[in-house]
Tab-separated table of N, CA and C in Angstrom:
chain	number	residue	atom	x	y	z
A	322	UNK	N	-3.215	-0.880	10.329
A	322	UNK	CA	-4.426	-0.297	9.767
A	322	UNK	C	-4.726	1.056	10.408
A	323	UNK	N	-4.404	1.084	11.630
A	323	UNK	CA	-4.726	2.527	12.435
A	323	UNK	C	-3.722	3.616	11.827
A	324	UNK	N	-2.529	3.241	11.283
A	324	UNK	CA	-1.416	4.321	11.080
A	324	UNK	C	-2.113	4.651	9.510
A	325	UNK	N	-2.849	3.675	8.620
A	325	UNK	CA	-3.052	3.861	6.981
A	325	UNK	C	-4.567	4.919	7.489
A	326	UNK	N	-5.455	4.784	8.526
A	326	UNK	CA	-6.369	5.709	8.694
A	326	UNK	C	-5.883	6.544	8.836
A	327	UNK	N	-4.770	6.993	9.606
A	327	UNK	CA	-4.531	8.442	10.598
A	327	UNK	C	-3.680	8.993	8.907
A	328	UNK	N	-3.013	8.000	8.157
A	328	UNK	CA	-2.555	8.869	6.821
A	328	UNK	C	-3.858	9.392	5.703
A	329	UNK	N	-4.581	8.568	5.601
A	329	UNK	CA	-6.126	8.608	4.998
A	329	UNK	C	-6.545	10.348	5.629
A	330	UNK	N	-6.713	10.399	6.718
A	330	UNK	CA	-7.650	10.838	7.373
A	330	UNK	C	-6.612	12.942	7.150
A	331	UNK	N	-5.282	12.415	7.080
A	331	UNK	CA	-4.388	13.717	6.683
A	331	UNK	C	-4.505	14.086	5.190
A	332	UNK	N	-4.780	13.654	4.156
A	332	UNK	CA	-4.526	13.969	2.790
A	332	UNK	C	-5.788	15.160	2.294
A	333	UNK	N	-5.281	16.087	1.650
A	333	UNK	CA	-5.731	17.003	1.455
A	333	UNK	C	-6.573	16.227	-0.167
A	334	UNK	N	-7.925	17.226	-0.232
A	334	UNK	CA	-8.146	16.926	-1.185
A	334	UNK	C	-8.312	18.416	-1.883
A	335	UNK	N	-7.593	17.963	-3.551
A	335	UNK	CA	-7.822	19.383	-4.275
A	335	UNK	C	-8.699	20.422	-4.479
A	336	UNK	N	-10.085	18.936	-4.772
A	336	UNK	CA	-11.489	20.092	-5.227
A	336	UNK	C	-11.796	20.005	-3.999
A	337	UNK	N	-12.527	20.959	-3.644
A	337	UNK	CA	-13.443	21.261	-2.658
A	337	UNK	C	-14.750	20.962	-2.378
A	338	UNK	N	-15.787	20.286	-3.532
A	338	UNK	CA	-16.963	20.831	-4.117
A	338	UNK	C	-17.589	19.798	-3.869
A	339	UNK	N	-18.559	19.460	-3.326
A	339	UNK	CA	-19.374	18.023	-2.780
A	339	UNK	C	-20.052	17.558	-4.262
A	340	UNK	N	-19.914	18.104	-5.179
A	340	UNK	CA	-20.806	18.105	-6.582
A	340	UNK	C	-19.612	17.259	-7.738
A	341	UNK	N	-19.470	15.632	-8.091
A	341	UNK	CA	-18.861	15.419	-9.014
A	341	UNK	C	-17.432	15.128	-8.281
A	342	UNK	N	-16.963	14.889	-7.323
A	342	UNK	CA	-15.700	15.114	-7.359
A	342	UNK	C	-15.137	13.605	-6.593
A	343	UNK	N	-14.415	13.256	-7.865
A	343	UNK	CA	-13.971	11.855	-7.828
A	343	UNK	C	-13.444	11.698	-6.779
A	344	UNK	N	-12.114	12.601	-6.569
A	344	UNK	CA	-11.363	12.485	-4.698
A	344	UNK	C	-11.963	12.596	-4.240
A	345	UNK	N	-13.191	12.530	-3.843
A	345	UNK	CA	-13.951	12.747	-2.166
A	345	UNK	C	-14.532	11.113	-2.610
A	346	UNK	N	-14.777	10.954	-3.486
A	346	UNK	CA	-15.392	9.571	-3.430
A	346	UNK	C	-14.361	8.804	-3.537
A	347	UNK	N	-13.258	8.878	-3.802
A	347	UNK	CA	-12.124	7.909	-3.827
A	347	UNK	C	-11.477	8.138	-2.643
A	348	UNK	N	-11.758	8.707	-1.666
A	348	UNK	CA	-11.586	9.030	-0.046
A	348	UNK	C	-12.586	7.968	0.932
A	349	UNK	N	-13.653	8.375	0.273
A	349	UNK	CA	-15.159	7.918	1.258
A	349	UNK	C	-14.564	6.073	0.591
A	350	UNK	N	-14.306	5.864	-0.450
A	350	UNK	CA	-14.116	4.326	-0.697
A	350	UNK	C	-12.868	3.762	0.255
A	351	UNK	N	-11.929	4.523	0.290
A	351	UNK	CA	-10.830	4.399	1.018
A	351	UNK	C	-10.932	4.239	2.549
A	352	UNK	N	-11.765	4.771	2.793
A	352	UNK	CA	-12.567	4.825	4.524
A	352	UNK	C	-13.122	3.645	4.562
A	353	UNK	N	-13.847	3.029	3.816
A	353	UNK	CA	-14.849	2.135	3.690
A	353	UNK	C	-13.748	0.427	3.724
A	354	UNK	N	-13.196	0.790	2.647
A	354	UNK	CA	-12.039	-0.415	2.597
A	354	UNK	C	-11.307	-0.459	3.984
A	355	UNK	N	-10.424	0.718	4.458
A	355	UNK	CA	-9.746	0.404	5.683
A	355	UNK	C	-10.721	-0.277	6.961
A	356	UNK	N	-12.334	0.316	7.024
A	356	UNK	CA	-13.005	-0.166	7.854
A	356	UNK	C	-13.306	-1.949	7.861
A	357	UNK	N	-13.587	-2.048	6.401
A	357	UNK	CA	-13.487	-3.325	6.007
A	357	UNK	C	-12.346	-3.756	6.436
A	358	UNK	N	-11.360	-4.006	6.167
A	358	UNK	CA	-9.877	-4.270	6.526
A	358	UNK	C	-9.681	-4.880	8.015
A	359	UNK	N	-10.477	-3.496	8.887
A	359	UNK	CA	-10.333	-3.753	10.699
A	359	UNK	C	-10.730	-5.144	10.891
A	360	UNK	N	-12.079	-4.402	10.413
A	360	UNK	CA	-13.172	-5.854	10.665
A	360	UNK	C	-12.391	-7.516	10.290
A	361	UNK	N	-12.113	-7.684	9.263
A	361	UNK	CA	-11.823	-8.774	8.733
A	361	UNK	C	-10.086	-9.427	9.716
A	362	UNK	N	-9.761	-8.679	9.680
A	362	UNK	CA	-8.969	-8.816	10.610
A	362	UNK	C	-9.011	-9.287	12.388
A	363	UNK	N	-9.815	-8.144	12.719
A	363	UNK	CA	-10.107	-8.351	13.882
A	363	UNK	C	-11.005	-10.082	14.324
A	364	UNK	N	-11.880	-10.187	13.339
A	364	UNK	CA	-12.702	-11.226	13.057
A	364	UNK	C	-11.736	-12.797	12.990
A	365	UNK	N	-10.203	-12.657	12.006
A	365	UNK	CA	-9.377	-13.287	11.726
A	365	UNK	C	-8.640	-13.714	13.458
A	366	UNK	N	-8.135	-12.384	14.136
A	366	UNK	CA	-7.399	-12.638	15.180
A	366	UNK	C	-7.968	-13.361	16.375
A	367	UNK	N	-9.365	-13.288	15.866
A	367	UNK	CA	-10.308	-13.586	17.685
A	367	UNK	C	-10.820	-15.162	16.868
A	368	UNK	N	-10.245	-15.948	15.556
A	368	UNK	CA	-10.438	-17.081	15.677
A	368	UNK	C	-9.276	-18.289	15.505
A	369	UNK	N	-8.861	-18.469	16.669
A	369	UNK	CA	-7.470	-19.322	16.820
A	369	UNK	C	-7.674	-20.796	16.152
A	370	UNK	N	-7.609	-20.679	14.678
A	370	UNK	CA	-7.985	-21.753	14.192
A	370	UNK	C	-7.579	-22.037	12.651
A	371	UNK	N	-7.591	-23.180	12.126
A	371	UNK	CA	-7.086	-23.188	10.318
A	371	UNK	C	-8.788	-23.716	9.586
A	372	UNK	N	-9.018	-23.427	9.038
A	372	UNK	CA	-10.260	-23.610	8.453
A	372	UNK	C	-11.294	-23.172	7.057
A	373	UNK	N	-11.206	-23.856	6.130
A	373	UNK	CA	-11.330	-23.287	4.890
A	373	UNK	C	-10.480	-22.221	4.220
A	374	UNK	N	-10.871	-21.193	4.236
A	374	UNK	CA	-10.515	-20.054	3.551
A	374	UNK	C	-9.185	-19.297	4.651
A	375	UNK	N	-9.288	-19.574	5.933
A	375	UNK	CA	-8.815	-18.859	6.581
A	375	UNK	C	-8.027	-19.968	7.966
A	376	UNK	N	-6.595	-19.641	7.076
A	376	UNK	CA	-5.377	-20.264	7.971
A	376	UNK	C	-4.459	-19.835	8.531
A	377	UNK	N	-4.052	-20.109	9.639
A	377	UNK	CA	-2.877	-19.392	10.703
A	377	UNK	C	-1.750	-20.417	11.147
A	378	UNK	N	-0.454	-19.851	10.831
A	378	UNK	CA	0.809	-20.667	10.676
A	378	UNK	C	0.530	-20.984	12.687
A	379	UNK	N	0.235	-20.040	13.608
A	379	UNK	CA	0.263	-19.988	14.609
A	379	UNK	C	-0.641	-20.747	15.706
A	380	UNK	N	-2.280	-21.650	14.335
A	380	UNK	CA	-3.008	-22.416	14.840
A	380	UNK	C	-3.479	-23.270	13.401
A	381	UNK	N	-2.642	-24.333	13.468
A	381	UNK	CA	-3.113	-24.862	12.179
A	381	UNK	C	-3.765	-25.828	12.246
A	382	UNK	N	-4.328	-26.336	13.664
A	382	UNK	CA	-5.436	-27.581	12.759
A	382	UNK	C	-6.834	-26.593	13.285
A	383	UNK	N	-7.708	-27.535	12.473
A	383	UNK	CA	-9.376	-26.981	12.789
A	383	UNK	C	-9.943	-27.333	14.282
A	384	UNK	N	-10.451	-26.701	14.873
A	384	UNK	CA	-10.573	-26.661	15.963
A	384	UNK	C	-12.363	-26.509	16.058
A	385	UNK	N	-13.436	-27.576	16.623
A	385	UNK	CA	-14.619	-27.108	16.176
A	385	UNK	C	-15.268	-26.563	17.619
A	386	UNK	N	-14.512	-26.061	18.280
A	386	UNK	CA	-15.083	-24.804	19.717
A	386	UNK	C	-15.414	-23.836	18.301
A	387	UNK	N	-14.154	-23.707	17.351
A	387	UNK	CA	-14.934	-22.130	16.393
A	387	UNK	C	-15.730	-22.397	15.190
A	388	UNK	N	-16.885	-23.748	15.170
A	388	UNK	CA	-17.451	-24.025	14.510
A	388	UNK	C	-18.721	-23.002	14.882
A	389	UNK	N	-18.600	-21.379	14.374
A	389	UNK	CA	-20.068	-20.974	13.977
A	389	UNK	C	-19.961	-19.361	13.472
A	390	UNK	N	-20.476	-18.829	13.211
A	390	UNK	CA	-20.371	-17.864	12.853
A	390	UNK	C	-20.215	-16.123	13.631
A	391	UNK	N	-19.321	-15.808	12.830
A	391	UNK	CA	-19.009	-13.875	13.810
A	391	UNK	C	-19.584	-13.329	13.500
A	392	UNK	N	-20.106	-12.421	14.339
A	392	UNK	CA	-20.748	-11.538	13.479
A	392	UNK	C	-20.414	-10.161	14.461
A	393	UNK	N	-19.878	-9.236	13.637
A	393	UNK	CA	-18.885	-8.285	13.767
A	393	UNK	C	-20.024	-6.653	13.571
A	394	UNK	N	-19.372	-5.713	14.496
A	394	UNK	CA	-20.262	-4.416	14.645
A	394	UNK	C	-19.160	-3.630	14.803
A	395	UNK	N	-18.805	-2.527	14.069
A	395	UNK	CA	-17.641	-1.687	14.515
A	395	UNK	C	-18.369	0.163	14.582
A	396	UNK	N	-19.011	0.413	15.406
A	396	UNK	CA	-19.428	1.768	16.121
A	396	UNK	C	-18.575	2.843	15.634
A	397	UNK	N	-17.216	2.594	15.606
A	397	UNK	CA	-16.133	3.763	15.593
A	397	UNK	C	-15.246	2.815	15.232
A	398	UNK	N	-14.079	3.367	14.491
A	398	UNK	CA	-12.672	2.868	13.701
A	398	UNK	C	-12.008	2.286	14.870
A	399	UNK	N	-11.401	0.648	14.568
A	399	UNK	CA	-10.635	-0.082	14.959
A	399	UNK	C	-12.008	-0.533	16.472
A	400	UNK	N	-12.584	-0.058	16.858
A	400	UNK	CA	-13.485	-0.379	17.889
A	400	UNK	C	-14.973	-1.695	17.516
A	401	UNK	N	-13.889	-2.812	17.475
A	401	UNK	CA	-15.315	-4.043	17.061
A	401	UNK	C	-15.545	-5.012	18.064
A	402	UNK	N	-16.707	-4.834	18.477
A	402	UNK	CA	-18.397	-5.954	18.981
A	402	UNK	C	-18.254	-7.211	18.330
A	403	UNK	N	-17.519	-8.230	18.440
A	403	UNK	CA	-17.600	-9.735	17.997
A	403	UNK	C	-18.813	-10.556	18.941
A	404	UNK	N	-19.491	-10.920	18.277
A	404	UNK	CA	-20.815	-12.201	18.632
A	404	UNK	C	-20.816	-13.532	17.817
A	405	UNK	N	-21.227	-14.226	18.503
A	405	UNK	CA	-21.149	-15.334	17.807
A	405	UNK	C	-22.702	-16.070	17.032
A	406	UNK	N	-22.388	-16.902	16.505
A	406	UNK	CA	-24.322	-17.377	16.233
A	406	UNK	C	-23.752	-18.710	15.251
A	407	UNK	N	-24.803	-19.990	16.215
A	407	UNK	CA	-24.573	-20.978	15.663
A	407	UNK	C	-24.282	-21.864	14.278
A	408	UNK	N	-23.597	-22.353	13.705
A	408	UNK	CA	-24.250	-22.822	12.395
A	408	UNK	C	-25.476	-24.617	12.408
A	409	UNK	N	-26.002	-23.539	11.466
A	409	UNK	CA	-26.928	-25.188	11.656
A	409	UNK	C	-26.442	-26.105	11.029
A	410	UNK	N	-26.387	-27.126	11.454
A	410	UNK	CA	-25.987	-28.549	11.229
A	410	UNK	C	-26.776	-29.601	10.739
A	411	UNK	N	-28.300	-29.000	10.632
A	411	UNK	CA	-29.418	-30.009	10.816
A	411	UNK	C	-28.996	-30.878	9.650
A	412	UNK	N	-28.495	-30.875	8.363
A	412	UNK	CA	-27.683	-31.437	7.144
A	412	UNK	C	-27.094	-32.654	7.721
A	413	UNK	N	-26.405	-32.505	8.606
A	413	UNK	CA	-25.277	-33.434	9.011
A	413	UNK	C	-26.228	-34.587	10.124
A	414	UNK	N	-27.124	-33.811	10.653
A	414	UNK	CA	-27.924	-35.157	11.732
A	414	UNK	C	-29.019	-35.146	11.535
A	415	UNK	N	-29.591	-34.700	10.233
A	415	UNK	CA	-30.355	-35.411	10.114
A	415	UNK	C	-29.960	-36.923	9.134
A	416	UNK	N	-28.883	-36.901	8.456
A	416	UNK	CA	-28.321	-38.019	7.573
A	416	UNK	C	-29.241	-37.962	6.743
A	417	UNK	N	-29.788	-36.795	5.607
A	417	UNK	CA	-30.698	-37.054	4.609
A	417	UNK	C	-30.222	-38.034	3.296
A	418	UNK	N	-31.077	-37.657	2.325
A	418	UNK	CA	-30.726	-38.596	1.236
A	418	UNK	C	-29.003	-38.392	0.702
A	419	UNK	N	-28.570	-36.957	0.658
A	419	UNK	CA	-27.334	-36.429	-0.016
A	419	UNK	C	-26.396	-36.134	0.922
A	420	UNK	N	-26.458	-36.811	2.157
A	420	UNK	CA	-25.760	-36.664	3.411
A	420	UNK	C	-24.369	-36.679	2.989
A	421	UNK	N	-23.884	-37.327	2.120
A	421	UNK	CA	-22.365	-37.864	2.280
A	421	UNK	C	-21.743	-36.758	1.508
A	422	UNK	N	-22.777	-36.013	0.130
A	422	UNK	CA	-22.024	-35.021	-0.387
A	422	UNK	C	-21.135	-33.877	0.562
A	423	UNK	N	-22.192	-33.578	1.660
A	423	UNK	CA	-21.719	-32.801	2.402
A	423	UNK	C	-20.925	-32.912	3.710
A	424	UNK	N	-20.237	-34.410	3.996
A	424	UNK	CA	-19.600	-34.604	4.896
A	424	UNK	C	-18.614	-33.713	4.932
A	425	UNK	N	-18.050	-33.394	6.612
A	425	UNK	CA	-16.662	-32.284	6.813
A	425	UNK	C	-15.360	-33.632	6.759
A	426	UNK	N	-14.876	-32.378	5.499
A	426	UNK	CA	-13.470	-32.915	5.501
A	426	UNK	C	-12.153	-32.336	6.242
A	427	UNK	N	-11.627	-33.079	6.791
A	427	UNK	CA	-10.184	-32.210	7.369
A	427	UNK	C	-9.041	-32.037	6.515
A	428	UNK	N	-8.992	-30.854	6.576
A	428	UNK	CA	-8.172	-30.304	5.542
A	428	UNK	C	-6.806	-29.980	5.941
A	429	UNK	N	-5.403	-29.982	5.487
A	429	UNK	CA	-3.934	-29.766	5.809
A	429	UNK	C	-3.683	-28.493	5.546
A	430	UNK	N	-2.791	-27.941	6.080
A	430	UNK	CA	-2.555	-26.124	5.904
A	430	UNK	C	-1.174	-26.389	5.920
């Protein structure tokens, strides 16, 4: 991702003109995506775990130390602030009426 910025960050654009001009906004989207990109990544590597949406040949069962949520800050390119913040569970202990819909299933990768 750092080598697709540093090519991003070289490409000339034709018009010049801050007024209308699709390449500068198809630049500024391109910035935006690679930043996206870091993040999601970085977010991916710092959780050693298989879990819903997001599985690793290198940690494949679910692991619930990474039962909660990231929450990601990137200041400057490739430079991200990972925090964590609980998920609530209150669903699961309190055993309400629809408790069972939402039991955790373990899932195979």
């Amino acid at each position: 991702l750092n080598a697709l910025k540093e090519r991003a960050a070289n490409t000339t654009l034709a018009c010049k003109s801050l007024k209308m001009n699709p390449e500068l906004i198809l630049r500024w989207e391109l910035d935006n995506l690679l930043s996206i990109s870091t993040v999601t990544a970085m977010c991916a590597l710092d959780r050693r775990e298989s879990r819903g949406g997001h599985a690793r040949k290198d940690f494949p069962e679910r692991k619930d130390d990474f039962n909660y949520h990231t929450l990601a800050t990137m200041t400057e390119f490739a430079k991200v602030d990972l925090a964590k913040r609980a998920v609530d569970m209150s669903i699961f202990e309190s055993k309400c009426e629809h408790y069972e819909r939402f039991g955790i299933i373990e899932r195979k990768y």
